[in-house]
Amino acid sequence: MGDTHTRGRARLDTATASRLTVALLVVVAMAASVPVFAGTAAAAGTTDIDVSPATVEPTTGTTQTLTVTVPEASDGVSAYDVNVSVTDPAVASITSIDDQTGLDDANVNTDITADGASATIEAFGADEPAGSVELIAVTVESVDAGSTTLDVTVNALGDDTQAVNAYTIDAVTEPTLDVSDVSVGLEPTSQSATVGETQTYDIVAESVTDGLGYYDLTVTSTDATVGSITAGEVNAPINSTTIADDNASAQFGGVYNASDPPASPVTLGTVTVAAEAAGDTDVTLAITDIADANGDSYTVVDGPDAALTVTAADDGGDGTDGGDGTDGGNDTDGGDDGDGTDG
């Protein structure tokens, strides 16, 4: 915890603040050169710091806001100096940090590093009464799949008395962000069939942790002369399936009930491919859009495509080519009959 300082409750102009800074050897916290704490004061008491939610499971490309709260501010809160950081900025980055006590911008100073790895906020002049005090809100953007924690360090927290006594900070919650990728792919990834048969593939969405609102996608057979798309089904209350005239592709669309979104993973629908001729074709997936239960688009990582191998139908061979049944020896020529009269 940082040094404990005191200050008067009235707002100080720049010149006065500068004189106090020199005279009292305070750390200048505000861009306007107003000190948050100055001098030496008695401790205000001990409190924890809660950061919520404690566990976040976002998907890449989405943002989450976490709140830093003083749950038991026995003498209220008037000033604070807080630093937040993510342990792995490759997984998530801080995009904003904001005061939640209702202060004017002139009383708040914030700074975020260029890589979003850490941020600092300093504020003074709050008039929060005793009890639970919501200090700041931190917005974090999910960058890539992985896990990271949000570390909160309270450098100083002053109570709402004339002396601005400093609290002693005990435990601080460290939330975990488990970031995952939304992927949409086909299952199974490889199938075979003989000419005249059909195979069906499931269209599956993984890690839709914020529910599912709607989607729009297209399935394509790269060689429709080998495998043609003949049918499709959408598993959504409102749905549509459109198969192209050449049976090379099919468009799927589905809308879900926002109050009752499906749980992840979700089988969005199925596509049926008919084996037309011997050869190989890929069955590929293109996502136009897929959104969560609030209608916000997910950032989608391509899931697996599929393949179909078609073999020619077995004709069973020539049933007449089992040998010449009459060629089992000449029954009438079983050797020399001899002369029956030669007995």
XYZ file of C-alpha atoms in Angstrom:
343
model
C 0.000 0.000 0.000
C 1.274 3.509 -0.792
C 2.185 6.204 1.707
C -0.626 7.711 3.733
C -1.366 11.378 3.161
C -4.014 13.903 4.153
C -5.677 16.786 2.388
C -8.397 19.372 2.992
C -11.858 18.636 1.636
C -12.113 21.819 -0.447
C -10.972 21.566 -4.061
C -7.565 23.161 -4.556
C -6.509 25.261 -7.522
C -3.300 24.389 -9.353
C -1.089 26.966 -7.663
C -2.191 26.059 -4.147
C -1.815 22.372 -4.905
C 1.698 22.883 -6.182
C 2.730 24.698 -2.996
C 1.262 21.944 -0.866
C 3.002 19.339 -2.971
C 6.379 20.902 -2.268
C 5.673 21.699 1.366
C 4.215 18.346 2.315
C 6.276 16.186 -0.075
C 3.160 14.516 -1.517
C 2.852 12.464 -4.631
C 0.911 14.412 -7.226
C -1.864 12.177 -8.425
C -3.900 14.384 -10.693
C -2.946 15.870 -14.043
C -4.130 19.198 -12.545
C -1.488 18.764 -9.803
C -4.007 18.163 -7.026
C -2.766 15.779 -4.321
C -4.945 12.868 -3.310
C -3.315 12.357 0.083
C -0.822 14.487 1.986
C 1.037 14.274 5.273
C 0.517 11.606 7.893
C -2.851 10.455 9.215
C -4.405 7.725 11.272
C -5.620 4.595 9.541
C -9.293 4.525 8.626
C -9.717 0.816 9.224
C -9.372 -2.391 7.249
C -11.409 -3.453 4.246
C -11.391 -5.979 1.435
C -11.668 -5.166 -2.250
C -14.156 -7.105 -4.340
C -13.796 -7.435 -8.098
C -16.768 -8.946 -9.870
C -17.672 -11.094 -11.565
C -15.077 -13.474 -10.128
C -15.054 -15.702 -13.210
C -15.720 -14.582 -16.772
C -15.969 -16.909 -19.770
C -16.057 -14.603 -22.779
C -15.389 -15.392 -26.413
C -12.820 -13.701 -28.624
C -13.792 -10.291 -29.903
C -16.215 -9.528 -27.070
C -15.855 -7.114 -24.159
C -16.592 -7.603 -20.483
C -16.928 -5.000 -17.737
C -15.705 -5.804 -14.237
C -16.513 -3.730 -11.171
C -14.166 -2.892 -8.309
C -16.034 -2.368 -5.028
C -15.164 -1.533 -1.436
C -17.672 -3.764 0.379
C -17.198 -2.297 3.858
C -16.087 1.328 3.754
C -16.683 2.097 7.445
C -16.013 5.825 7.009
C -16.991 6.239 3.366
C -14.634 7.027 0.490
C -13.353 10.359 -0.817
C -10.224 9.474 -2.793
C -8.408 6.530 -4.294
C -5.467 5.434 -6.429
C -5.910 2.053 -8.147
C -3.909 0.073 -10.690
C -5.324 -2.845 -12.666
C -3.485 -5.223 -14.980
C -3.996 -8.432 -16.940
C -1.429 -11.177 -16.515
C -1.541 -12.079 -20.222
C -2.338 -9.170 -22.588
C -2.248 -11.603 -25.512
C -5.479 -13.101 -24.138
C -7.262 -9.932 -22.995
C -6.519 -6.215 -22.932
C -7.886 -3.311 -20.916
C -9.776 -0.828 -23.073
C -11.226 1.541 -20.463
C -11.189 2.332 -16.749
C -13.864 4.625 -15.329
C -14.839 6.184 -12.018
C -18.156 4.998 -10.590
C -18.565 7.491 -7.741
C -20.001 10.245 -9.924
C -16.970 12.532 -9.988
C -16.411 15.156 -12.651
C -13.685 14.415 -15.187
C -11.550 17.162 -13.660
C -11.278 15.115 -10.478
C -10.261 11.905 -12.214
C -7.030 10.959 -13.937
C -6.698 7.741 -15.953
C -3.933 6.123 -17.949
C -3.900 2.910 -20.015
C -0.730 1.441 -21.505
C -0.553 1.127 -25.271
C -0.779 -2.666 -25.161
C -3.736 -2.629 -22.764
C -1.791 -4.632 -20.210
C -2.389 -2.221 -17.341
C -4.305 0.899 -16.352
C -4.261 3.397 -13.515
C -7.010 5.625 -12.146
C -6.622 8.340 -9.493
C -9.558 10.322 -8.117
C -10.354 12.758 -5.333
C -13.318 14.723 -4.065
C -15.777 11.858 -3.828
C -18.370 12.019 -1.080
C -19.339 8.362 -0.708
C -20.980 7.482 2.622
C -20.157 4.486 4.770
C -21.146 1.112 3.427
C -20.504 -0.604 0.128
C -18.872 1.738 -2.380
C -18.543 0.946 -6.081
C -15.243 2.553 -7.083
C -14.422 1.813 -10.700
C -15.462 -0.148 -13.781
C -12.846 -1.828 -15.953
C -13.656 -2.916 -19.503
C -11.596 -5.756 -20.937
C -11.591 -6.976 -24.532
C -11.016 -10.672 -25.223
C -8.222 -10.950 -27.770
C -7.386 -14.631 -28.108
C -8.258 -17.987 -26.595
C -6.594 -18.626 -23.250
C -6.790 -17.727 -19.582
C -5.701 -14.612 -17.712
C -6.387 -12.925 -14.402
C -7.207 -9.306 -13.648
C -4.952 -8.070 -10.856
C -6.111 -5.058 -8.839
C -3.684 -3.082 -6.678
C -5.064 -0.353 -4.412
C -2.201 2.078 -3.907
C -4.292 4.350 -1.697
C -7.878 4.530 -0.483
C -8.972 7.519 1.613
C -12.031 7.707 3.808
C -14.653 10.466 3.719
C -13.415 12.362 6.788
C -11.719 15.764 6.877
C -8.349 14.063 7.416
C -8.850 11.609 4.508
C -7.444 8.729 6.513
C -6.130 5.779 4.569
C -7.740 2.352 4.726
C -5.664 -0.775 5.201
C -6.427 -3.187 2.368
C -6.781 -6.830 3.302
C -7.909 -9.305 0.621
C -8.409 -8.416 -3.051
C -10.412 -10.580 -5.445
C -8.536 -11.675 -8.581
C -11.039 -12.527 -11.318
C -10.196 -15.071 -13.995
C -11.035 -14.594 -17.645
C -11.246 -17.837 -19.617
C -11.446 -16.768 -23.238
C -12.612 -19.225 -25.882
C -13.134 -19.152 -29.635
C -16.551 -19.587 -31.189
C -16.103 -22.153 -33.936
C -18.595 -23.550 -36.418
C -17.782 -26.725 -38.309
C -19.079 -29.907 -39.889
C -19.237 -33.318 -38.251
C -18.067 -35.878 -39.151
C -15.194 -34.437 -41.121
C -14.882 -37.346 -43.565
C -17.363 -39.823 -45.012
C -17.612 -42.226 -47.946
C -20.464 -43.460 -50.086
C -21.158 -45.377 -53.252
C -22.989 -43.820 -56.168
C -26.669 -43.525 -55.357
C -26.220 -43.239 -51.576
C -26.407 -40.131 -49.369
C -24.475 -38.911 -46.347
C -25.557 -36.346 -43.730
C -23.320 -33.860 -41.887
C -24.115 -31.952 -38.697
C -23.413 -28.205 -38.537
C -22.074 -27.627 -35.011
C -21.266 -24.389 -33.131
C -18.846 -24.589 -30.184
C -18.282 -22.175 -27.271
C -21.355 -19.991 -27.785
C -21.111 -19.048 -24.116
C -23.353 -15.986 -24.432
C -26.208 -17.907 -25.982
C -27.342 -17.921 -29.572
C -29.596 -15.360 -31.204
C -29.361 -16.063 -34.914
C -27.062 -17.285 -37.655
C -26.624 -17.175 -41.409
C -24.269 -19.579 -43.189
C -23.670 -21.428 -46.452
C -22.544 -25.002 -47.084
C -20.900 -25.776 -50.435
C -19.859 -28.937 -52.267
C -16.748 -28.091 -54.243
C -17.601 -30.681 -56.924
C -21.326 -31.135 -57.257
C -20.840 -33.675 -60.067
C -19.375 -35.982 -57.391
C -21.524 -34.968 -54.415
C -24.601 -32.773 -54.712
C -26.443 -31.097 -51.851
C -29.970 -32.408 -51.869
C -31.428 -31.465 -48.479
C -30.883 -29.320 -45.407
C -32.518 -28.851 -42.031
C -32.253 -25.963 -39.544
C -32.734 -26.569 -35.810
C -34.197 -23.191 -34.842
C -37.734 -21.939 -34.132
C -37.547 -19.588 -37.110
C -35.598 -21.111 -39.967
C -34.944 -21.176 -43.676
C -33.018 -23.409 -46.075
C -32.350 -22.544 -49.713
C -30.633 -25.020 -52.026
C -29.013 -23.647 -55.169
C -30.373 -24.732 -58.554
C -27.145 -26.576 -59.355
C -27.194 -28.336 -55.958
C -23.685 -27.109 -55.294
C -24.564 -25.078 -52.205
C -27.234 -24.413 -49.605
C -27.937 -21.372 -47.452
C -29.067 -21.887 -43.840
C -30.625 -19.305 -41.534
C -31.997 -19.634 -38.017
C -33.390 -17.344 -35.300
C -33.653 -18.437 -31.664
C -35.803 -17.323 -28.757
C -33.675 -14.782 -26.857
C -35.239 -15.808 -23.548
C -34.435 -19.475 -24.108
C -31.179 -19.754 -26.086
C -29.716 -23.230 -26.671
C -26.795 -24.446 -24.609
C -23.345 -24.872 -26.136
C -22.386 -26.828 -28.176
C -25.276 -26.324 -30.582
C -26.182 -28.429 -33.604
C -27.393 -25.668 -35.892
C -28.702 -28.027 -38.551
C -27.831 -30.788 -40.980
C -26.914 -30.981 -44.648
C -27.370 -34.031 -46.877
C -25.030 -34.788 -49.784
C -25.873 -37.310 -52.510
C -23.148 -39.418 -54.141
C -23.415 -38.770 -57.879
C -20.209 -40.115 -59.421
C -16.906 -41.656 -58.340
C -14.446 -39.100 -57.020
C -13.840 -36.732 -54.119
C -15.489 -33.485 -53.071
C -14.983 -31.139 -50.152
C -17.956 -29.919 -48.156
C -17.104 -26.423 -46.922
C -18.716 -23.944 -44.570
C -18.854 -20.143 -44.840
C -20.246 -18.067 -41.965
C -22.033 -14.838 -42.874
C -22.984 -14.044 -39.284
C -23.630 -15.700 -35.940
C -24.808 -13.662 -32.954
C -25.310 -14.147 -29.234
C -28.603 -13.950 -27.357
C -28.339 -10.136 -27.290
C -27.866 -9.900 -31.035
C -24.158 -9.061 -30.841
C -22.058 -10.811 -33.463
C -19.477 -13.343 -32.347
C -15.967 -13.392 -33.742
C -15.875 -16.829 -35.339
C -12.886 -19.088 -35.816
C -13.316 -21.485 -38.713
C -14.178 -24.979 -37.554
C -13.468 -28.123 -39.545
C -14.822 -28.596 -43.054
C -15.658 -32.060 -44.348
C -15.015 -34.377 -47.285
C -16.918 -37.029 -49.201
C -15.306 -39.869 -51.132
C -17.568 -41.561 -53.678
C -16.920 -44.948 -55.234
C -18.684 -46.530 -58.175
C -21.419 -49.018 -57.430
C -20.250 -52.657 -57.575
C -21.966 -54.391 -60.539
C -21.365 -57.829 -58.965
C -19.520 -59.186 -62.009
C -20.957 -61.184 -65.003
C -23.202 -63.864 -63.627
C -22.993 -65.795 -66.927
C -19.233 -66.075 -66.755
C -19.086 -68.901 -64.262
C -17.580 -71.284 -66.744
C -19.276 -73.283 -69.492
C -21.629 -75.644 -67.768
C -21.744 -77.777 -70.896
C -17.998 -78.172 -70.962
C -17.737 -80.735 -68.207
C -16.645 -83.450 -70.601
C -18.652 -85.008 -73.439
C -21.045 -87.441 -71.828
C -21.677 -88.999 -75.189
C -17.984 -89.430 -75.736
C -16.998 -91.300 -72.641
C -14.387 -93.286 -74.497
C -14.657 -95.985 -77.094
C -18.085 -97.549 -76.866
C -16.775 -100.580 -78.523
C -18.809 -102.807 -80.690
C -21.821 -104.151 -78.916
C -21.907 -106.943 -81.296
C -18.393 -107.905 -80.346
C -19.500 -109.469 -77.131
